Short mmCIF file of C-alpha atoms in Angstrom, two decimals:
data_model
loop_
_atom_site.label_atom_id
_atom_site.label_comp_id
_atom_site.label_asym_id
_atom_site.label_seq_id
_atom_site.Cartn_x
_atom_site.Cartn_y
_atom_site.Cartn_z
CA MET Z 1 69.35 149.61 30.79
CA TYR Z 2 71.02 147.38 33.69
CA LYS Z 3 70.33 143.51 32.94
CA ALA Z 4 70.37 141.08 36.14
CA ALA Z 5 73.01 137.96 35.34
CA ARG Z 6 70.35 136.05 37.04
CA ARG Z 7 66.41 136.51 37.07
CA LEU Z 8 65.59 137.55 40.92
CA GLY Z 9 61.79 137.28 42.02
CA LEU Z 10 61.09 139.66 44.77
CA VAL Z 11 57.85 139.50 47.44
CA PHE Z 12 57.30 142.51 50.01
CA PHE Z 13 55.21 142.13 52.66
CA PRO Z 14 54.80 145.08 55.21
CA ALA Z 15 52.29 143.77 56.84
CA PHE Z 16 50.47 147.31 58.30
CA ASP Z 17 47.66 145.86 60.34
CA TRP Z 18 50.10 143.84 62.14
CA ALA Z 19 52.28 144.30 65.68
CA ILE Z 20 52.97 143.69 68.82
CA SER Z 21 53.40 147.59 69.79
CA PRO Z 22 53.21 150.77 67.56
CA THR Z 23 57.29 151.77 69.23
CA HIS Z 24 58.46 147.75 69.16
CA PRO Z 25 61.12 146.92 67.38
CA GLU Z 26 59.48 144.28 65.06
CA ARG Z 27 56.94 146.69 63.19
CA GLU Z 28 56.22 148.00 59.65
CA GLU Z 29 58.48 150.41 59.11
CA ARG Z 30 60.84 147.41 58.86
CA LEU Z 31 60.33 146.97 55.39
CA LEU Z 32 58.81 150.33 54.76
CA TYR Z 33 62.18 152.03 54.72
CA THR Z 34 63.19 149.03 52.58
CA GLN Z 35 61.08 149.30 49.88
CA ASP Z 36 61.06 153.23 49.68
CA GLN Z 37 65.11 152.57 48.90
CA VAL Z 38 64.13 150.15 46.33
CA LEU Z 39 61.90 151.62 44.43
CA GLU Z 40 65.20 154.71 45.10
CA GLU Z 41 67.52 153.07 43.50
CA GLY Z 42 64.77 151.89 40.38
CA ILE Z 43 65.31 148.16 41.67
CA LEU Z 44 61.92 147.08 39.88
CA ASP Z 45 63.02 148.96 36.38
CA ILE Z 46 66.08 147.13 36.61
CA ASP Z 47 65.59 143.83 33.12
CA GLY Z 48 65.17 139.90 34.90
CA ILE Z 49 63.93 141.58 38.53
CA TYR Z 50 60.47 141.44 38.68
CA GLU Z 51 57.73 141.29 42.26
CA TYR Z 52 55.01 139.08 42.64
CA ARG Z 53 51.98 139.83 44.30
CA PRO Z 54 52.10 137.66 47.64
CA ARG Z 55 49.17 135.49 48.84
CA LEU Z 56 47.35 133.41 52.02
CA ALA Z 57 49.58 130.63 53.21
CA THR Z 58 46.25 128.10 54.71
CA VAL Z 59 45.40 126.26 57.59
CA ALA Z 60 46.23 123.34 56.46
CA ASP Z 61 49.90 124.46 54.99
CA VAL Z 62 50.01 125.61 58.32
CA GLU Z 63 48.50 122.60 60.14
CA ARG Z 64 51.36 120.27 57.61
CA VAL Z 65 53.99 122.09 60.20
CA HIS Z 66 52.74 123.36 63.74
CA VAL Z 67 50.02 122.16 66.03
CA CYS Z 68 48.74 125.17 67.09
CA VAL Z 69 46.36 125.30 70.35
CA PRO Z 70 43.76 124.92 70.13
CA ASP Z 71 44.34 125.80 66.54
CA VAL Z 72 45.09 128.22 64.13
CA MET Z 73 43.30 130.76 64.38
CA SER Z 74 43.66 131.79 67.60
CA ARG Z 75 47.18 131.93 67.56
CA VAL Z 76 47.78 133.81 64.22
CA THR Z 77 46.34 137.04 62.54
CA ALA Z 78 45.79 137.57 58.40
CA SER Z 79 49.08 138.77 58.20
CA HIS Z 80 50.85 136.18 59.70
CA LEU Z 81 49.11 134.09 56.79
CA ILE Z 82 50.02 136.95 54.34
CA ALA Z 83 53.86 136.14 54.99
CA ALA Z 84 54.02 132.44 54.78
CA GLY Z 85 51.93 132.99 52.01
CA GLY Z 86 54.67 135.21 50.26
CA ALA Z 87 57.28 132.55 51.01
CA ILE Z 88 55.49 130.19 49.48
CA VAL Z 89 54.70 132.56 46.07
CA ALA Z 90 58.37 133.03 46.49
CA ALA Z 91 58.92 129.41 46.63
CA GLU Z 92 56.95 128.67 43.55
CA ALA Z 93 58.80 131.42 41.83
CA VAL Z 94 61.35 129.37 41.39
CA LEU Z 95 60.67 125.52 41.29
CA LYS Z 96 57.95 126.38 38.54
CA GLY Z 97 61.45 127.66 36.59
CA GLU Z 98 60.21 132.12 36.90
CA VAL Z 99 63.24 132.84 38.09
CA ASP Z 100 66.45 131.91 39.72
CA LYS Z 101 65.91 133.11 43.09
CA ALA Z 102 63.44 134.48 45.01
CA PHE Z 103 63.65 136.83 48.21
CA ALA Z 104 60.27 136.86 50.37
CA ILE Z 105 60.98 140.39 52.06
CA VAL Z 106 58.27 139.81 54.14
CA ARG Z 107 56.50 140.25 58.28
CA PRO Z 108 56.67 139.23 60.74
CA PRO Z 109 59.65 136.79 61.21
CA GLY Z 110 59.05 133.40 62.22
CA HIS Z 111 62.31 131.19 62.85
CA HIS Z 112 61.50 131.15 67.34
CA ALA Z 113 57.89 129.07 66.36
CA LEU Z 114 58.48 125.87 67.31
CA ARG Z 115 56.72 122.64 66.72
CA ILE Z 116 53.99 123.22 69.27
CA VAL Z 117 52.58 126.32 69.61
CA HIS Z 118 50.81 128.02 73.12
CA GLY Z 119 51.36 132.05 71.63
CA ALA Z 120 54.36 134.02 70.04
CA ARG Z 121 57.55 133.92 71.01
CA GLY Z 122 60.89 135.92 69.65
CA PHE Z 123 58.34 137.55 67.71
CA CYS Z 124 57.07 134.93 65.62
CA ASN Z 125 53.75 133.24 65.27
CA ILE Z 126 54.19 129.98 63.44
CA ASN Z 127 57.14 129.22 60.97
CA ILE Z 128 57.59 131.15 57.55
CA GLU Z 129 60.51 128.92 56.41
CA ALA Z 130 59.23 125.77 57.50
CA ILE Z 131 56.12 126.37 56.19
CA MET Z 132 57.54 127.27 52.30
CA ILE Z 133 59.60 124.24 52.73
CA GLU Z 134 57.28 121.93 53.36
CA TYR Z 135 54.67 123.37 50.62
CA ILE Z 136 58.00 122.08 48.46
CA ARG Z 137 57.92 119.09 48.80
CA ARG Z 138 53.98 118.01 49.35
CA HIS Z 139 53.76 119.75 46.29
CA TYR Z 140 56.85 119.15 44.30
CA GLY Z 141 58.42 116.03 45.74
CA LYS Z 142 60.77 114.92 47.85
CA LYS Z 143 63.72 117.29 48.15
CA ARG Z 144 67.26 117.63 49.97
CA ILE Z 145 66.65 121.41 51.58
CA ALA Z 146 69.79 122.97 53.68
CA ILE Z 147 68.71 126.64 55.45
CA VAL Z 148 71.81 128.56 56.28
CA ASP Z 149 69.78 131.43 59.33
CA THR Z 150 71.81 133.99 59.60
CA ASP Z 151 69.98 135.49 61.68
CA CYS Z 152 71.69 137.27 64.87
CA HIS Z 153 69.43 134.80 67.15
CA HIS Z 154 69.43 131.50 67.02
CA GLY Z 155 66.47 129.71 64.96
CA ASP Z 156 65.94 127.77 68.13
CA GLY Z 157 61.99 127.03 66.12
CA SER Z 158 63.38 125.88 62.82
CA GLN Z 159 65.60 123.62 64.37
CA ASP Z 160 63.18 121.81 66.97
CA ILE Z 161 60.67 121.48 63.63
CA TYR Z 162 63.61 119.77 61.98
CA TRP Z 163 64.78 118.00 65.12
CA HIS Z 164 64.10 114.19 63.77
CA ASP Z 165 64.62 115.61 59.39
CA PRO Z 166 67.59 113.47 57.69
CA ASP Z 167 66.48 115.35 54.68
CA THR Z 168 66.44 118.48 56.25
CA LEU Z 169 70.32 120.45 56.65
CA TYR Z 170 69.41 123.40 59.26
CA ILE Z 171 73.19 125.90 60.44
CA SER Z 172 72.54 128.59 61.89
CA LEU Z 173 74.99 130.87 62.43
CA HIS Z 174 74.38 133.37 65.61
CA GLN Z 175 75.74 134.86 68.23
CA ASP Z 176 76.41 132.96 71.56
CA GLY Z 177 73.47 131.91 73.26
CA ARG Z 178 75.14 133.12 76.84
CA THR Z 179 74.63 136.14 76.13
CA LEU Z 180 71.03 136.28 73.76
CA TYR Z 181 68.12 134.92 73.81
CA PRO Z 182 66.62 132.19 73.59
CA GLY Z 183 69.32 130.96 75.32
CA THR Z 184 70.18 128.21 72.67
CA GLY Z 185 71.90 126.63 69.64
CA PHE Z 186 74.92 125.33 71.34
CA LEU Z 187 77.87 122.55 69.80
CA ASP Z 188 75.99 119.59 71.63
CA GLU Z 189 72.72 120.07 69.90
CA PHE Z 190 72.68 117.85 67.46
CA GLY Z 191 70.16 116.63 65.90
CA GLY Z 192 67.34 113.54 67.30
CA PRO Z 193 68.37 109.78 67.29
CA ASN Z 194 67.08 109.52 63.53
CA ALA Z 195 68.92 113.10 62.23
CA PHE Z 196 72.18 113.26 64.17
CA GLY Z 197 74.16 115.07 62.39
CA TYR Z 198 72.40 117.44 60.59
CA ASN Z 199 71.60 120.39 63.27
CA LEU Z 200 75.14 122.13 63.35
CA ASN Z 201 75.23 125.06 65.15
CA LEU Z 202 78.04 127.87 65.15
CA PRO Z 203 77.80 129.76 67.98
CA LEU Z 204 79.33 133.04 67.82
CA PRO Z 205 80.75 135.52 70.40
CA PRO Z 206 80.00 139.09 70.62
CA GLU Z 207 81.37 141.93 68.34
CA THR Z 208 82.25 138.59 65.16
CA GLY Z 209 83.50 141.26 62.74
CA GLU Z 210 83.23 140.65 59.06
CA GLU Z 211 86.11 138.72 58.90
CA GLY Z 212 83.98 136.13 61.45
CA PHE Z 213 81.76 135.38 59.11
CA LEU Z 214 82.85 135.54 56.12
CA TYR Z 215 85.24 132.91 57.32
CA ALA Z 216 82.68 130.98 58.90
CA LEU Z 217 80.88 130.78 55.91
CA ASP Z 218 84.44 129.79 53.67
CA HIS Z 219 85.65 127.34 56.42
CA PHE Z 220 83.03 126.12 57.66
CA ILE Z 221 79.07 126.24 55.85
CA LEU Z 222 79.84 126.22 52.40
CA PRO Z 223 82.21 122.58 53.34
CA VAL Z 224 79.11 120.93 54.62
CA LEU Z 225 77.33 122.06 52.45
CA ALA Z 226 79.37 120.90 49.75
CA ASP Z 227 79.23 117.01 51.19
CA PHE Z 228 75.27 117.55 51.90
CA LYS Z 229 74.90 118.17 47.89
CA PRO Z 230 70.79 119.85 48.36
CA ASP Z 231 68.43 120.55 46.37
CA LEU Z 232 67.37 123.99 47.46
CA VAL Z 233 69.34 125.77 49.79
CA ILE Z 234 67.92 128.40 52.15
CA ASN Z 235 69.08 131.26 53.64
CA SER Z 236 66.70 132.38 57.09
CA ALA Z 237 68.04 135.68 55.89
CA GLY Z 238 67.91 137.78 59.39
CA GLN Z 239 69.73 141.30 60.09
CA ASP Z 240 70.36 141.95 62.90
CA ASN Z 241 74.28 140.66 62.81
CA HIS Z 242 74.30 145.35 61.23
CA TYR Z 243 76.69 146.82 63.86
CA THR Z 244 74.13 148.82 64.37
CA ASP Z 245 71.17 147.11 65.68
CA PRO Z 246 69.97 148.30 68.51
CA ILE Z 247 69.24 144.46 69.96
CA THR Z 248 72.22 142.30 69.73
CA ASN Z 249 75.97 142.78 69.45
CA MET Z 250 77.41 142.04 66.35
CA ARG Z 251 79.37 143.52 63.65
CA PHE Z 252 78.43 142.90 60.35
CA SER Z 253 77.54 145.21 57.56
CA ALA Z 254 75.49 145.51 54.30
CA GLN Z 255 78.50 144.92 52.05
CA GLY Z 256 79.27 141.89 54.43
CA TYR Z 257 75.61 141.00 53.81
CA ALA Z 258 75.77 140.68 50.21
CA ARG Z 259 78.88 138.62 50.05
CA LEU Z 260 77.56 136.42 52.27
CA ASN Z 261 74.98 136.02 49.61
CA ASP Z 262 77.43 135.82 46.54
CA ARG Z 263 78.96 133.01 48.11
CA LEU Z 264 76.20 131.29 49.44
CA GLN Z 265 73.77 131.65 46.97
CA PRO Z 266 70.85 130.09 48.04
CA ASP Z 267 68.07 129.37 45.89
CA ILE Z 268 65.38 131.56 48.09
CA ALA Z 269 66.16 134.09 50.41
CA VAL Z 270 63.16 134.94 53.66
CA LEU Z 271 63.75 137.79 55.81
CA GLU Z 272 63.50 137.35 59.55
CA GLY Z 273 65.33 140.09 61.76
CA GLY Z 274 66.48 142.60 61.87
CA TYR Z 275 65.85 145.67 63.99
CA SER Z 276 67.92 148.73 62.68
CA ILE Z 277 65.13 150.26 60.11
CA GLU Z 278 66.83 153.19 58.77
CA GLY Z 279 70.88 152.14 59.61
CA ALA Z 280 70.68 148.94 57.82
CA LEU Z 281 67.84 147.04 56.38
CA PRO Z 282 67.14 149.51 53.12
CA TYR Z 283 71.14 148.88 52.23
CA VAL Z 284 71.33 145.21 53.88
CA ASN Z 285 68.17 144.38 51.56
CA VAL Z 286 69.04 146.27 48.41
CA GLY Z 287 72.83 144.60 49.01
CA ILE Z 288 71.34 141.20 48.96
CA ILE Z 289 68.82 141.83 45.76
CA LEU Z 290 72.08 142.47 43.86
CA ALA Z 291 74.19 139.79 44.91
CA LEU Z 292 71.21 137.27 44.13
CA ALA Z 293 70.57 138.93 40.82
CA GLY Z 294 74.36 139.05 39.78
CA LEU Z 295 74.28 142.46 39.63
CA ASP Z 296 77.47 145.18 41.36
CA TYR Z 297 76.69 145.42 44.78
CA SER Z 298 80.43 147.65 45.22
CA GLY Z 299 78.17 150.88 45.89
CA ILE Z 300 76.19 150.44 48.31
CA ARG Z 301 77.14 151.41 51.80
CA GLU Z 302 75.65 153.03 55.24
CA PRO Z 303 76.64 156.32 55.34
CA ASP Z 304 78.16 155.86 58.97
CA TYR Z 305 80.02 153.28 57.75
CA SER Z 306 83.50 152.81 58.67
CA PRO Z 307 86.25 149.65 57.86
CA ALA Z 308 86.72 149.66 62.15
CA ARG Z 309 82.31 148.89 62.48
CA VAL Z 310 83.19 145.90 61.43
CA ALA Z 311 86.84 144.72 62.66
CA GLN Z 312 87.06 142.39 65.05
CA SER Z 313 89.76 141.35 67.49
CA SER Z 314 93.02 138.40 66.93
CA ARG Z 315 91.07 136.99 70.25
CA VAL Z 316 87.90 136.40 68.40
CA SER Z 317 89.37 135.47 64.66
CA ASP Z 318 91.22 132.72 67.17
CA TYR Z 319 88.10 131.61 68.69
CA ILE Z 320 86.25 131.21 65.34
CA ALA Z 321 88.05 129.87 63.80
CA ARG Z 322 88.51 126.58 66.60
CA LEU Z 323 84.66 126.69 66.17
CA CYS Z 324 84.67 125.40 62.98
CA ASP Z 325 87.14 123.24 62.94
CA GLU Z 326 85.87 121.61 66.02
CA THR Z 327 81.95 121.80 64.60
CA TYR Z 328 82.99 120.24 61.00
CA LYS Z 329 84.72 117.62 62.55
CA ALA Z 330 81.55 116.99 64.36
CA TRP Z 331 79.39 116.93 60.97
CA GLN Z 332 82.41 114.85 59.07
CA GLN Z 333 82.09 112.04 62.26
CA ARG Z 334 78.26 112.36 62.50
CA GLU Z 335 77.69 108.57 61.69
CA THR Z 336 80.06 107.66 64.23
CA LEU Z 337 78.67 109.73 66.76
CA ARG Z 338 75.11 108.19 65.83
CA ALA Z 339 76.15 105.31 66.18
CA ALA Z 340 77.08 105.29 70.03
CA TYR Z 341 74.43 107.69 70.89
CA VAL Z 342 71.71 105.10 69.81
CA ARG Z 343 72.95 102.46 71.01
CA ASP Z 344 71.28 99.49 72.44
CA LYS Z 345 67.89 101.88 72.90
CA LYS Z 346 64.60 101.83 71.59
CA GLU Z 347 63.52 105.58 71.89
CA ILE Z 348 65.10 108.77 73.60
CA SER Z 349 63.16 111.07 75.84
CA ARG Z 350 64.44 115.11 76.78
CA ARG Z 351 62.78 116.84 79.07
CA ARG Z 352 62.58 121.06 78.09
CA GLN Z 353 61.04 123.95 79.19
CA ILE Z 354 60.19 126.07 76.88
CA TYR Z 355 59.39 129.82 77.56
CA TYR Z 356 57.08 132.47 75.41
CA ASP Z 357 58.44 135.83 76.41
CA THR Z 358 56.31 137.33 74.05
CA GLU Z 359 53.13 135.73 76.14
CA GLY Z 360 54.81 135.96 79.61
CA LEU Z 361 54.09 131.96 79.20
CA MET Z 362 56.26 128.97 80.20
CA GLU Z 363 56.19 125.65 78.79
CA THR Z 364 56.78 122.09 79.66
CA GLN Z 365 57.73 119.15 77.94
CA GLU Z 366 58.40 115.62 77.81
CA GLU Z 367 59.75 114.42 74.23
CA THR Z 368 60.26 111.16 73.12
CA THR Z 369 61.14 109.42 69.96
CA LEU Z 370 61.52 105.98 68.44
CA VAL Z 371 65.15 105.29 67.05
CA CYS Z 372 64.44 104.04 63.59
CA ASP Z 373 67.22 103.50 61.16
CA SER Z 374 64.22 103.88 58.48
CA CYS Z 375 63.03 107.15 58.87
CA GLY Z 376 62.82 109.69 61.46
CA GLY Z 377 61.19 108.07 64.18
CA LEU Z 378 57.67 108.48 65.70
CA THR Z 379 57.86 111.49 68.03
CA TRP Z 380 55.17 112.11 71.02
CA ILE Z 381 55.22 115.22 73.30
CA ASP Z 382 52.99 115.79 76.45
CA SER Z 383 53.13 119.62 76.34
CA ARG Z 384 52.16 121.65 79.50
CA THR Z 385 52.06 125.48 80.05
CA ASP Z 386 51.88 127.04 83.47
CA ARG Z 387 48.48 128.58 82.74
CA GLY Z 388 46.46 125.30 82.48
CA ARG Z 389 47.21 124.28 79.49
CA HIS Z 390 47.72 120.49 78.96
CA ILE Z 391 47.97 118.51 75.07
CA LEU Z 392 49.58 115.36 73.52
CA ALA Z 393 51.37 115.72 70.17
CA ILE Z 394 51.54 112.97 67.85
CA PHE Z 395 53.88 113.91 65.12
CA ILE Z 396 54.18 111.19 62.61
CA PRO Z 397 57.51 112.05 60.17
CA ARG Z 398 56.49 112.24 56.05
CA ASP Z 399 59.25 110.06 54.94
CA ALA Z 400 57.16 107.17 57.67
CA CYS Z 401 57.82 103.67 57.92
CA ARG Z 402 55.16 101.16 58.40
CA ARG Z 403 56.24 100.44 62.17
CA CYS Z 404 56.03 104.51 62.98
CA GLN Z 405 52.77 104.73 61.01
CA GLU Z 406 51.51 102.07 62.90
CA GLU Z 407 52.56 102.69 65.87
CA GLY Z 408 51.28 106.74 66.08
CA HIS Z 409 47.73 105.92 65.21
CA ALA Z 410 47.80 103.39 67.80
CA LEU Z 411 49.20 105.77 69.95
CA PHE Z 412 46.15 108.63 68.65
CA GLU Z 413 43.28 105.60 69.46
CA ARG Z 414 44.51 104.63 72.82
CA ALA Z 415 45.72 107.72 74.04
CA SER Z 416 42.70 108.26 76.22
CA ALA Z 417 41.06 111.87 76.39
CA GLY Z 418 40.63 112.79 79.94
CA ALA Z 419 44.21 112.86 80.50
CA TYR Z 420 44.41 115.95 78.55
CA ARG Z 421 42.22 118.25 79.26
CA ASP Z 422 43.34 120.43 75.44
CA GLY Z 423 43.39 117.38 73.53
CA ILE Z 424 45.57 115.04 71.77
CA TYR Z 425 46.65 115.76 68.07
CA LEU Z 426 47.85 113.61 66.10
CA GLN Z 427 50.53 115.07 63.03
CA ASP Z 428 50.55 112.51 59.89
CA ARG Z 429 52.47 114.26 57.40
CA VAL Z 430 52.04 110.94 55.24
CA ALA Z 431 48.60 111.66 54.77
CA ASP Z 432 48.86 115.94 54.85
CA GLN Z 433 46.63 115.84 57.70
CA LEU Z 434 45.79 116.86 61.67
CA LEU Z 435 43.59 115.22 63.98
CA LYS Z 436 42.39 116.28 67.19
CA LYS Z 437 40.72 114.62 69.74
#
């Protein structure tokens, strides 16, 4: 009988009762074929691989991360809470020492959900990994955490949530936003004024193959992680870089995903996208499971695999090498670059338009952050939608200094509810509470 070299916890949740539509690519079959493959291969019979049952995340777990307008239960279903709860179960299995690694194979996905939630976008309502990470920090103490997002689409929601957090390193490896939703994830998206340099994007060209992904891992991601020295590494394990995925244009394989996870060695992986339901997901997920468990994955092959399917041109190889070099140099110079960025500024503002493709809704945000050398900085956002919603959201960070705490509460008290028709929200992560008036 096989024995896993590393104890691995698995959490499955296919969300039978939730779909955008019966024929939408984000549907329950994404996980059902994987479950069938896992059973066929006898994965759950391997000594050292354990299945855990998901549970519901609470409203408080969601409010620790998001401001949902008008409230959490108007923006989620039980399936969203179970997906988030499944990720929490996976994390707790690792942090309690029951397993060495865990993989939450759950849906719906979450990495396009931003701090403010007016609805669904990019198939995401709430951010599964962020809810899990903030649960970890609330219940298991302060942690330096790195998120390595390998979904083909840029995780603009995860980037937004951790834009101002120097204790969270966010690295996204994705198809260039000029060619794919959500159209973000470029090198100059480097983090907020108090976490400048801790948001790193590697926008890969279409037709990137196995060589390119693994080059980026070895020459950029792993060196940055060695510098950052995280307590935990989380893989946002999107699988839509696969050569058969119907909505992307990349050339990765199940073997490639297994090798990536074997080298990356994340503590916790959480499923994100991936829409080649029969041709990719069962093989990719089994490959990741075997790699995380320290088992032989050399026999994992898609029926239609060939080396030509995952090949890339020399032009793509040269481009990726330059991209990795440029981005790693920026990482190394982050302190100098931050000093120039915040010089003589007391606060920094940005204006953004955010499209909710599932809802057909446009949001305009006016965001302001205090420049602070002691914490992530107080942030407030004036948020309006083209359907008439208007809120003010105030964010006191988890590590907030006294000044940022006091100014956040003062802003909440003096802001006039009459000026914001849908309310004023205060997310106070120090007190672990969300207030609304």
